[in-house]
Coordinates of C-alpha atoms and ligand atoms in Angstrom, one line a residue:
X878 CA -28.9 5.8 9.6
X879 CA -30.3 2.3 9.0
X880 CA -29.7 -1.0 10.1
X881 CA -29.0 -3.5 6.8
X882 CA -28.7 -7.1 6.9
X883 CA -26.7 -9.5 4.9
X884 CA -28.3 -13.0 4.2
X885 CA -26.7 -15.9 3.0
X886 CA -23.2 -15.0 1.8
X887 CA -19.7 -16.6 3.8
X888 CA -18.4 -14.6 6.0
X889 CA -14.6 -14.5 5.0
X890 CA -12.1 -13.3 8.4
X891 CA -8.3 -14.0 8.0
X892 CA -8.6 -17.0 10.7
X893 CA -12.6 -18.6 9.1
X894 CA -15.1 -18.5 6.9
X895 CA -18.2 -19.5 7.8
X896 CA -21.8 -19.4 6.4
X897 CA -22.9 -16.2 8.4
X898 CA -25.7 -12.9 7.8
X899 CA -24.4 -10.2 8.6
X900 CA -26.0 -7.5 10.6
X901 CA -25.1 -3.6 10.0
X902 CA -26.6 -1.1 12.9
X903 CA -25.8 2.6 11.7
X904 CA -22.3 2.7 11.1
X905 CA -20.5 -0.8 13.0
X906 CA -21.4 -4.1 12.7
X907 CA -23.9 -5.7 15.4
X908 CA -24.0 -9.3 14.8
X909 CA -22.4 -11.6 12.7
X910 CA -24.2 -15.2 12.9
X911 CA -26.3 -17.6 11.0
X912 CA -29.7 -17.4 11.0
X913 CA -31.1 -13.7 12.4
X914 CA -34.2 -13.2 11.0
X915 CA -35.2 -10.4 8.2
X916 CA -37.0 -8.8 10.4
X917 CA -34.0 -7.4 12.0
X918 CA -33.2 -5.4 10.0
X919 CA -34.3 -2.3 8.1
X920 CA -33.2 -3.7 4.8
X921 CA -32.3 -6.6 3.3
X922 CA -29.7 -8.0 1.5
X923 CA -29.0 -10.9 -0.5
X924 CA -25.6 -12.6 -0.7
X925 CA -26.0 -15.8 -1.5
X926 CA -22.6 -17.7 -3.9
X927 CA -21.1 -14.7 -2.6
X928 CA -18.1 -14.0 -0.4
X929 CA -18.5 -10.8 2.3
X930 CA -15.0 -10.1 2.9
X931 CA -13.4 -7.4 5.6
X932 CA -12.6 -4.0 3.5
X933 CA -9.6 -4.2 2.2
X934 CA -7.1 -1.2 3.3
X935 CA -4.2 -0.5 1.2
X936 CA -1.4 0.6 3.4
X937 CA 0.8 2.5 0.5
X938 CA -0.5 5.4 -1.2
X939 CA 0.8 8.2 -2.6
X940 CA -2.4 10.5 -3.6
X941 CA -2.4 14.4 -5.0
X942 CA 2.0 13.9 -4.2
X943 CA 4.3 16.4 -4.7
X944 CA 6.9 14.3 -6.7
X945 CA 9.8 13.9 -9.9
X946 CA 8.8 17.8 -10.9
X947 CA 5.5 16.7 -11.0
X948 CA 2.3 15.9 -9.0
X949 CA 0.8 12.8 -8.7
X950 CA -2.4 12.3 -10.9
X951 CA -5.0 11.0 -8.7
X952 CA -6.1 12.9 -5.5
X953 CA -7.4 12.3 -2.4
X954 CA -11.3 12.2 -4.0
X955 CA -10.0 10.7 -7.6
X956 CA -7.9 7.8 -5.7
X957 CA -10.0 7.4 -3.6
X958 CA -13.2 6.7 -5.1
X959 CA -11.5 4.0 -8.0
X960 CA -9.8 2.4 -4.3
X961 CA -13.7 1.5 -3.2
X962 CA -14.7 0.7 -6.4
X963 CA -12.1 -1.7 -5.9
X964 CA -12.9 -3.0 -2.9
X965 CA -11.0 -0.9 -0.4
X966 CA -12.4 1.1 2.1
X967 CA -9.5 3.0 4.0
X968 CA -6.0 3.5 2.5
X969 CA -2.7 5.3 4.5
X970 CA -1.0 7.8 2.6
X971 CA 2.1 9.5 2.9
X972 CA 2.3 13.3 3.9
X973 CA 6.4 14.5 3.6
X974 CA 7.6 16.4 6.1
X975 CA 9.2 19.6 3.6
X976 CA 13.0 19.4 5.1
X977 CA 13.3 22.4 7.5
X978 CA 9.8 22.5 8.2
X979 CA 7.9 20.9 11.3
X980 CA 6.2 17.9 11.0
X981 CA 2.5 19.3 12.0
X982 CA 2.5 21.4 9.2
X983 CA 2.3 18.8 7.0
X984 CA -0.1 17.1 8.8
X985 CA -1.8 20.0 8.2
X986 CA -1.7 20.7 4.6
X987 CA -2.4 16.7 3.6
X988 CA -5.4 17.1 6.1
X989 CA -6.6 19.6 3.5
X990 CA -5.9 17.5 0.5
X991 CA -8.4 15.0 1.9
X992 CA -10.2 17.3 3.2
X993 CA -14.1 17.5 1.3
X994 CA -12.5 14.8 -0.9
X995 CA -11.9 11.4 0.5
X996 CA -14.2 9.1 -0.1
X997 CA -13.1 6.3 1.7
X998 CA -11.6 6.7 5.2
X999 CA -8.1 7.7 5.5
X1000 CA -5.1 8.1 8.1
X1001 CA -1.2 9.1 7.4
X1002 CA 2.3 8.2 7.9
X1003 CA 4.9 11.3 8.1
X1004 CA 7.8 11.1 5.5
X1005 CA 10.6 12.3 8.1
X1006 CA 12.9 13.8 5.8
X1007 CA 15.0 15.7 8.7
X1008 CA 15.5 15.4 12.3
X1009 CA 16.9 17.7 14.5
X1010 CA 16.6 17.0 18.3
X1011 CA 13.4 19.8 18.7
X1012 CA 12.8 16.9 15.6
X1013 CA 12.2 14.1 18.4
X1014 CA 9.9 15.1 20.3
X1015 CA 7.5 16.5 17.0
X1016 CA 7.4 12.9 16.4
X1017 CA 5.9 12.3 19.4
X1018 CA 3.5 15.4 19.1
X1019 CA 2.9 13.3 15.8
X1020 CA 1.8 10.7 17.5
X1021 CA -0.8 12.4 19.7
X1022 CA -2.2 13.0 16.0
X1023 CA -2.8 9.2 15.5
X1024 CA 0.5 9.3 13.0
X1025 CA 1.1 6.1 14.0
X1026 CA 4.1 5.9 11.5
X1027 CA 6.9 7.3 9.8
X1028 CA 8.7 6.7 6.8
X1029 CA 12.2 7.0 6.1
X1030 CA 14.0 7.1 2.8
X1031 CA 18.3 5.2 2.3
X1032 CA 17.4 6.3 -1.0
X1033 CA 17.0 9.6 -3.6
X1034 CA 19.9 11.7 -2.2
X1035 CA 19.1 15.1 -2.3
X1036 CA 15.6 14.7 -2.2
X1037 CA 14.3 12.2 0.4
X1038 CA 17.8 10.5 1.3
X1039 CA 18.1 10.7 5.7
X1040 CA 21.5 9.1 6.9
X1041 CA 22.2 6.2 9.1
X1042 CA 21.9 8.2 12.2
X1043 CA 18.7 10.4 11.4
X1044 CA 17.4 6.6 11.2
X1045 CA 18.8 5.9 14.3
X1046 CA 17.2 8.6 16.2
X1047 CA 14.3 8.0 14.5
X1048 CA 14.3 4.2 15.3
X1049 CA 15.2 4.8 18.6
X1050 CA 12.4 7.5 19.8
X1051 CA 9.6 4.2 18.8
X1052 CA 11.1 3.0 21.4
X1053 CA 10.1 5.6 23.6
X1054 CA 6.3 6.5 21.4
X1055 CA 5.4 3.4 20.3
X1056 CA 5.6 4.4 15.9
X1057 CA 6.6 2.1 13.5
X1058 CA 9.3 2.9 10.9
X1059 CA 8.1 2.2 7.5
X1060 CA 11.8 2.1 5.2
X1061 CA 12.4 2.4 1.8
X1062 CA 15.3 0.0 1.9
X1063 CA 18.1 0.7 -1.4
X1064 CA 21.3 1.9 -1.4
X1065 CA 20.7 5.5 -2.8
X1066 CA 24.4 7.0 -2.3
X1067 CA 25.6 3.2 -4.5
X1068 CA 23.2 3.4 -6.6
X1069 CA 24.0 7.1 -7.4
X1070 CA 27.0 6.6 -8.9
X1071 CA 25.4 3.1 -11.1
X1072 CA 23.6 5.5 -12.6
X1073 CA 25.6 9.1 -13.0
X1074 CA 27.5 6.3 -14.9
X1075 CA 25.5 4.8 -16.8
X1076 CA 24.5 8.4 -18.0
X1077 CA 28.3 9.4 -18.6
X1078 CA 28.2 6.6 -21.0
X1079 CA 25.0 7.8 -22.9
X1080 CA 22.3 5.1 -21.4
X1081 CA 19.1 7.2 -20.5
X1082 CA 16.1 5.5 -22.2
X1083 CA 13.9 4.7 -19.0
X1084 CA 14.9 0.6 -18.9
X1085 CA 18.4 1.6 -17.2
X1086 CA 16.0 3.1 -14.2
X1087 CA 15.7 -0.6 -13.5
X1088 CA 19.4 -2.0 -14.4
X1089 CA 20.6 0.4 -12.3
X1090 CA 19.4 -0.5 -9.3
X1091 CA 20.6 -4.2 -8.2
X1092 CA 18.9 -6.0 -5.8
X1093 CA 22.1 -6.1 -3.2
X1094 CA 21.4 -2.9 -2.8
X1095 CA 17.8 -3.4 -2.0
X1096 CA 19.1 -6.0 0.3
X1097 CA 22.3 -4.4 2.0
X1098 CA 19.5 -1.7 3.0
X1099 CA 17.5 -4.0 4.2
X1100 CA 19.7 -5.4 6.5
X1101 CA 21.3 -2.3 7.6
X1102 CA 16.9 -1.4 8.8
X1103 CA 16.7 -4.2 10.1
X1104 CA 20.6 -4.1 11.6
X1105 CA 19.3 -0.4 13.3
X1106 CA 15.9 -1.5 14.8
X1107 CA 17.4 -4.6 16.5
X1108 CA 19.9 -2.0 18.3
X1109 CA 17.4 -0.1 18.8
X1110 CA 15.2 -2.6 19.8
X1111 CA 12.6 -1.8 18.0
X1112 CA 10.6 -3.0 15.0
X1113 CA 10.7 -2.1 11.7
X1114 CA 8.6 -3.2 8.7
X1115 CA 9.8 -2.7 4.9
X1116 CA 7.9 -0.9 2.7
X1117 CA 7.5 -2.0 -1.6
X1118 CA 9.9 -5.0 -1.3
X1119 CA 10.7 -6.6 -4.5
X1120 CA 13.5 -9.2 -4.6
X1121 CA 15.0 -12.7 -3.7
X1122 CA 18.1 -11.0 -2.0
X1123 CA 15.8 -8.9 0.1
X1124 CA 13.0 -11.3 0.9
X1125 CA 16.2 -12.8 2.1
X1126 CA 17.5 -10.3 4.9
X1127 CA 14.1 -10.1 6.7
X1128 CA 13.0 -13.7 6.9
X1129 CA 16.5 -14.6 8.5
X1130 CA 15.7 -11.4 11.0
X1131 CA 12.1 -13.2 11.2
X1132 CA 14.4 -16.6 11.8
X1133 CA 16.4 -14.7 14.7
X1134 CA 12.8 -13.7 16.3
X1135 CA 13.3 -9.8 15.5
X1136 CA 9.8 -8.3 14.6
X1137 CA 10.3 -7.2 11.3
X1138 CA 8.3 -6.9 8.7
X1139 CA 7.7 -6.1 4.8
X1140 CA 5.0 -6.4 2.0
X1141 CA 5.5 -6.3 -1.3
X1142 CA 3.4 -4.7 -3.6
X1143 CA 0.8 -6.6 -7.5
X1144 CA 3.4 -4.7 -9.4
X1145 CA 6.9 -7.0 -8.0
X1146 CA 4.7 -10.4 -7.9
X1147 CA 3.5 -10.3 -11.4
X1148 CA 5.2 -7.3 -13.7
X1149 CA 9.0 -8.6 -14.2
X1150 CA 11.8 -6.9 -16.8
X1151 CA 11.6 -9.5 -18.6
X1152 CA 7.9 -8.1 -19.7
X1153 CA 9.7 -4.8 -20.8
X1154 CA 11.7 -6.1 -23.6
X1155 CA 10.4 -4.5 -27.1
X1156 CA 8.9 -2.2 -25.1
X1157 CA 10.7 1.0 -25.7
X1158 CA 9.5 4.5 -24.4
X1159 CA 6.5 2.5 -23.3
X1160 CA 9.0 1.1 -20.1
X1161 CA 8.8 4.7 -18.3
X1162 CA 5.4 3.4 -17.4
X1163 CA 6.8 0.8 -15.1
X1164 CA 9.5 3.4 -13.5
X1165 CA 8.8 3.2 -10.2
X1166 CA 11.1 2.3 -7.1
X1167 CA 12.5 0.0 -7.2
X1168 CA 12.2 -1.4 -9.9
X1169 CA 10.8 -4.4 -11.6
X1170 CA 12.7 -7.6 -11.2
X1171 CA 13.8 -10.8 -13.3
X1172 CA 10.9 -13.0 -13.0
X1173 CA 12.6 -15.3 -10.6
X1174 CA 12.3 -13.1 -8.2
X1175 CA 8.3 -13.6 -8.3
X1176 CA 8.0 -17.5 -6.7
X1177 CA 9.9 -16.4 -3.9
X1178 CA 7.7 -13.6 -3.4
X1179 CA 4.6 -15.7 -3.6
X1180 CA 6.2 -18.0 -1.3
X1181 CA 7.1 -15.3 1.0
X1182 CA 3.5 -14.5 1.1
X1183 CA 2.2 -18.2 2.2
X1184 CA 4.7 -18.0 4.8
X1185 CA 4.7 -14.7 6.6
X1186 CA 8.3 -13.4 6.0
X1187 CA 6.2 -11.2 4.1
X1188 CA 2.7 -9.8 5.9
X1189 CA 0.5 -7.2 3.7
X1190 CA 0.2 -6.3 0.5
X1191 CA 0.2 -2.1 -0.9
X1192 CA -0.1 -0.9 -4.4
X1193 CA 2.6 2.2 -3.1
X1194 CA -0.1 3.8 -5.9
X1195 CA 2.0 6.7 -7.7
X1196 CA 0.3 7.4 -10.8
X1197 CA 1.6 9.6 -13.4
X1198 CA 0.5 10.4 -17.2
X1199 CA 2.2 8.3 -19.9
X1200 CA 1.2 11.5 -22.1
X1201 CA 2.2 14.1 -20.2
X1202 CA 3.9 13.4 -16.9
X1203 CA 6.3 10.4 -17.3
X1204 CA 7.4 12.9 -20.4
X1205 CA 9.1 14.6 -18.1
X1206 CA 11.7 11.7 -18.5
X1207 CA 11.6 11.5 -22.4
X1208 CA 15.6 12.3 -23.2
X1209 CA 16.9 11.4 -19.8
X1210 CA 15.8 8.5 -17.5
X1211 CA 16.2 9.9 -13.9
X1212 CA 13.9 12.9 -15.1
X1213 CA 10.5 9.7 -14.9
X1214 CA 8.6 11.0 -12.2
X1215 CA 8.9 7.3 -10.2
X1216 CA 5.6 5.4 -9.8
X1217 CA 2.9 3.8 -11.1
X1218 CA -1.4 3.4 -10.8
X1219 CA -2.9 0.3 -9.3
X1220 CA -5.3 1.5 -5.9
X1221 CA -8.2 0.2 -8.0
X1222 CA -6.6 -3.2 -9.0
X1223 CA -4.7 -4.5 -6.1
X1224 CA -7.7 -7.3 -4.9
X1225 CA -8.8 -8.3 -8.0
X1226 CA -5.0 -9.1 -8.7
X1227 CA -4.6 -10.8 -5.4
X1228 CA -7.4 -12.4 -5.8
X1229 CA -6.8 -14.2 -8.9
X1230 CA -3.2 -14.8 -8.5
X1231 CA -2.9 -15.8 -5.2
X1232 CA -6.8 -17.3 -4.4
X1233 CA -8.1 -18.9 -7.9
X1234 CA -4.0 -20.0 -8.4
X1235 CA -4.0 -21.6 -5.6
X1236 CA -1.5 -19.7 -3.9
X1237 CA -3.0 -19.7 -0.7
X1238 CA -6.1 -19.8 1.1
X1239 CA -9.0 -17.1 0.8
X1240 CA -7.8 -16.2 4.4
X1241 CA -4.7 -16.0 3.7
X1242 CA -6.0 -13.3 0.7
X1243 CA -8.0 -11.3 3.3
X1244 CA -5.2 -11.3 6.1
X1245 CA -3.3 -9.6 2.9
X1246 CA -5.2 -7.2 1.7
X1247 CA -7.1 -6.5 5.6
X1248 CA -6.7 -7.5 8.0
X1249 CA -2.4 -8.0 9.2
X1250 CA -1.9 -3.7 7.8
X1251 CA -5.3 -3.1 10.3
X1252 CA -2.8 -4.8 12.6
X1253 CA 0.5 -3.4 11.9
X1254 CA -1.2 0.2 11.5
X1255 CA -2.4 0.7 14.8
X1256 CA -6.0 0.3 13.0
X1257 CA -7.6 -3.4 14.9
X1258 CA -10.3 -4.1 15.5
X1259 CA -12.4 -1.1 14.2
X1260 CA -10.8 -1.8 10.7
X1261 CA -9.4 -5.3 9.1
X1262 CA -12.4 -7.6 10.9
X1263 CA -15.3 -8.2 10.5
X1264 CA -17.1 -8.8 13.7
X1265 CA -19.6 -7.6 15.9
X1266 CA -17.9 -4.0 16.9
X1267 CA -15.7 -3.2 13.9
X1268 CA -16.8 -0.6 11.1
X1269 CA -19.6 -2.0 8.7
X1270 CA -16.5 -1.5 5.9
X1271 CA -17.2 -5.0 4.1
X1272 CA -17.3 -5.7 0.5
X1273 CA -19.7 -8.4 -1.3
X1274 CA -17.4 -10.4 -3.9
X1275 CA -18.5 -11.9 -6.2
X1276 CA -15.2 -14.8 -6.9
X1277 CA -16.8 -16.1 -10.4
X1278 CA -16.5 -12.3 -11.8
X1279 CA -14.7 -12.4 -14.7
X1280 CA -13.3 -9.3 -15.6
X1281 CA -10.5 -7.7 -17.6
X1282 CA -8.3 -4.5 -16.3
X1283 CA -8.1 -1.7 -18.9
X1284 CA -7.2 1.8 -18.5
X1285 CA -10.3 2.3 -20.6
X1286 CA -13.1 1.2 -17.9
X1287 CA -10.6 1.7 -14.9
X1288 CA -11.2 5.2 -13.2
X1289 CA -8.1 5.9 -11.6
X1290 CA -6.6 8.7 -12.9
X1291 CA -4.4 7.7 -15.5
X1292 CA -4.1 7.6 -19.0
X1293 CA -2.7 3.6 -18.8
X1294 CA -3.1 0.9 -16.8
X1295 CA 0.7 -1.6 -15.6
X1296 CA -2.3 -4.3 -15.8
X1297 CA -3.8 -3.5 -19.4
X1298 CA -5.6 -6.8 -20.3
X1299 CA -4.6 -9.1 -16.8
X1300 CA -7.8 -11.3 -17.2
X1301 CA -9.3 -11.5 -13.9
X1302 CA -11.9 -13.9 -11.3
X1303 CA -13.5 -12.2 -8.4
X1304 CA -14.2 -8.8 -8.3
X1305 CA -16.2 -6.2 -6.1
X1306 CA -20.4 -5.9 -6.0
X1307 CA -21.5 -4.3 -3.0
X1308 CA -18.7 -1.8 -0.9
X1309 CA -20.4 -0.1 2.1
X1310 CA -17.4 2.3 4.4
X1311 CA -19.5 2.7 7.6
X1312 CA -22.3 1.3 6.6
X1313 CA -23.3 2.9 4.1
X1314 CA -23.0 1.5 0.1
X1315 CA -20.4 3.8 -1.5
X1316 CA -20.6 1.2 -4.3
X1317 CA -23.4 -0.5 -5.5
X1318 CA -22.8 -3.3 -8.6
X1319 CA -19.8 -2.6 -9.2
X1320 CA -20.5 1.9 -9.5
X1321 CA -19.9 3.7 -6.9
X1322 CA -22.7 5.4 -5.4
X1323 CA -20.8 7.2 -2.5
X1324 CA -20.0 10.8 -2.0
X1325 CA -16.8 12.5 -1.9
X1326 CA -15.9 14.0 1.4
X1327 CA -17.3 11.5 3.2
X1328 CA -14.1 9.4 4.6
X1329 CA -12.7 10.7 7.9
X1330 CA -9.6 11.3 8.8
X1331 CA -8.5 7.7 10.8
X1332 CA -6.9 8.2 14.4
X1333 CA -4.4 5.7 14.6
X1334 CA -2.9 3.3 17.8
X1335 CA 0.4 4.0 18.3
X1336 CA 1.0 0.0 19.5
X1337 CA 5.0 -0.1 20.1
X1338 CA 5.4 -3.6 18.7
X1339 CA 2.0 -4.6 20.8
X1340 CA 0.7 -6.4 17.5
X1341 CA 3.7 -9.2 17.5
Ligands
URP360 O1 8.9 4.9 -7.5 C1 7.9 4.9 -6.8 N1 7.7 4.3 -5.7 N2 7.0 6.1 -6.5 C2 6.7 6.5 -5.1 C3 7.8 6.7 -3.5 C4 7.6 5.9 -2.9 O2 9.2 5.6 -2.9 O3 7.8 5.1 -2.5
ZN361 ZN1 9.3 4.0 -1.6
ZN362 ZN1 5.4 4.6 -1.6

């Protein structure tokens, strides 16, 4: 493998931006400093006017996932290719334990799904659906395989939801094995009653997905999850946090010094229930869980990102085609497969609405989309930072490129975009993954199957 010198760019890390050259030697970064001579490398790339960013890390994706009676539309090839084009060089996807089986079986199944397909490196969280006492050792086994985090659901009764005893046992086990529990926090039992009542009243249209999941049901579950983590004496990470009510619970816990962490997603920052007016059946494109909220929540979420009450922005990319998958719920909103696409557009949207619009600095942007997920999910400093010794996962980012998001031009294998027509400034020009150029001038230049499984470290909250 050859060496590449990236000259004249601005190297941006979470802590500082410096005018510097960056030398890649094989798969890793050898040096970052001003004035590295051109003769030091086989190839020189001029990055004048560009930012050199650590590759994006999307810690919440669902590729090739069976859900809602169908499978998410992107597999590991199409999903990771689209991610790369958008400047993401690592994902952490979710394997799902089938009830009554060992988690290890699910890990093997997901490794097979990714084999020969992943274009970028990938880690796996494990979704725990039941936890007999033997399952606790099962968790430890997975931690040894680099599965440093587990997701549990307080929603989707009879499908993925687990009870508080299971949650508490899993949390307690992480005190021993150092893994992190990621929580889908919504009170599924209460929501189910509200949903059944809506159906009984003939309210079957997709808008009722949003109207039957109150923010208080999210806040209650966030509160309960954090309380159980506090009793167990371990950190907790709330996934896809969507509302001010829920954020208040995280902030209150953090103000008390608890290691409570949370992510939000572009859809909650940029789309709202008000945007659904007059959309009719098209609202199905935006059926995901937690649902879109009232617009008044958005400034609170941006504030949470600025003040570090939210640490990460992930996508929760879980695409289903509008034409032939969302239509499963044409007569009943509860049958619409839950999820939306976004893996390709996270950096563009966050750069534009975060940095260009003055919500936070370029360094905070890097922290939210790369450094913090690397630290929290046991990949740092291999990933998430541009420094000597780290993997050469980096993006040459053009902060001045104007780009319009559209399903007509995107690379995700889904027939709509949640951000159709959004105009953004800033885009990935070239992307390197472990020193290989995988996107050149905005075009995919990598290979399916080159992405490697990432064994992540379970740090027991050492990153707090
Ligand atoms: O609606 C969503 N979010 N689908 C993906 C599964 C999940 O809960 O993250
Ligand atoms: Zn979830
Ligand atoms: Zn998800």
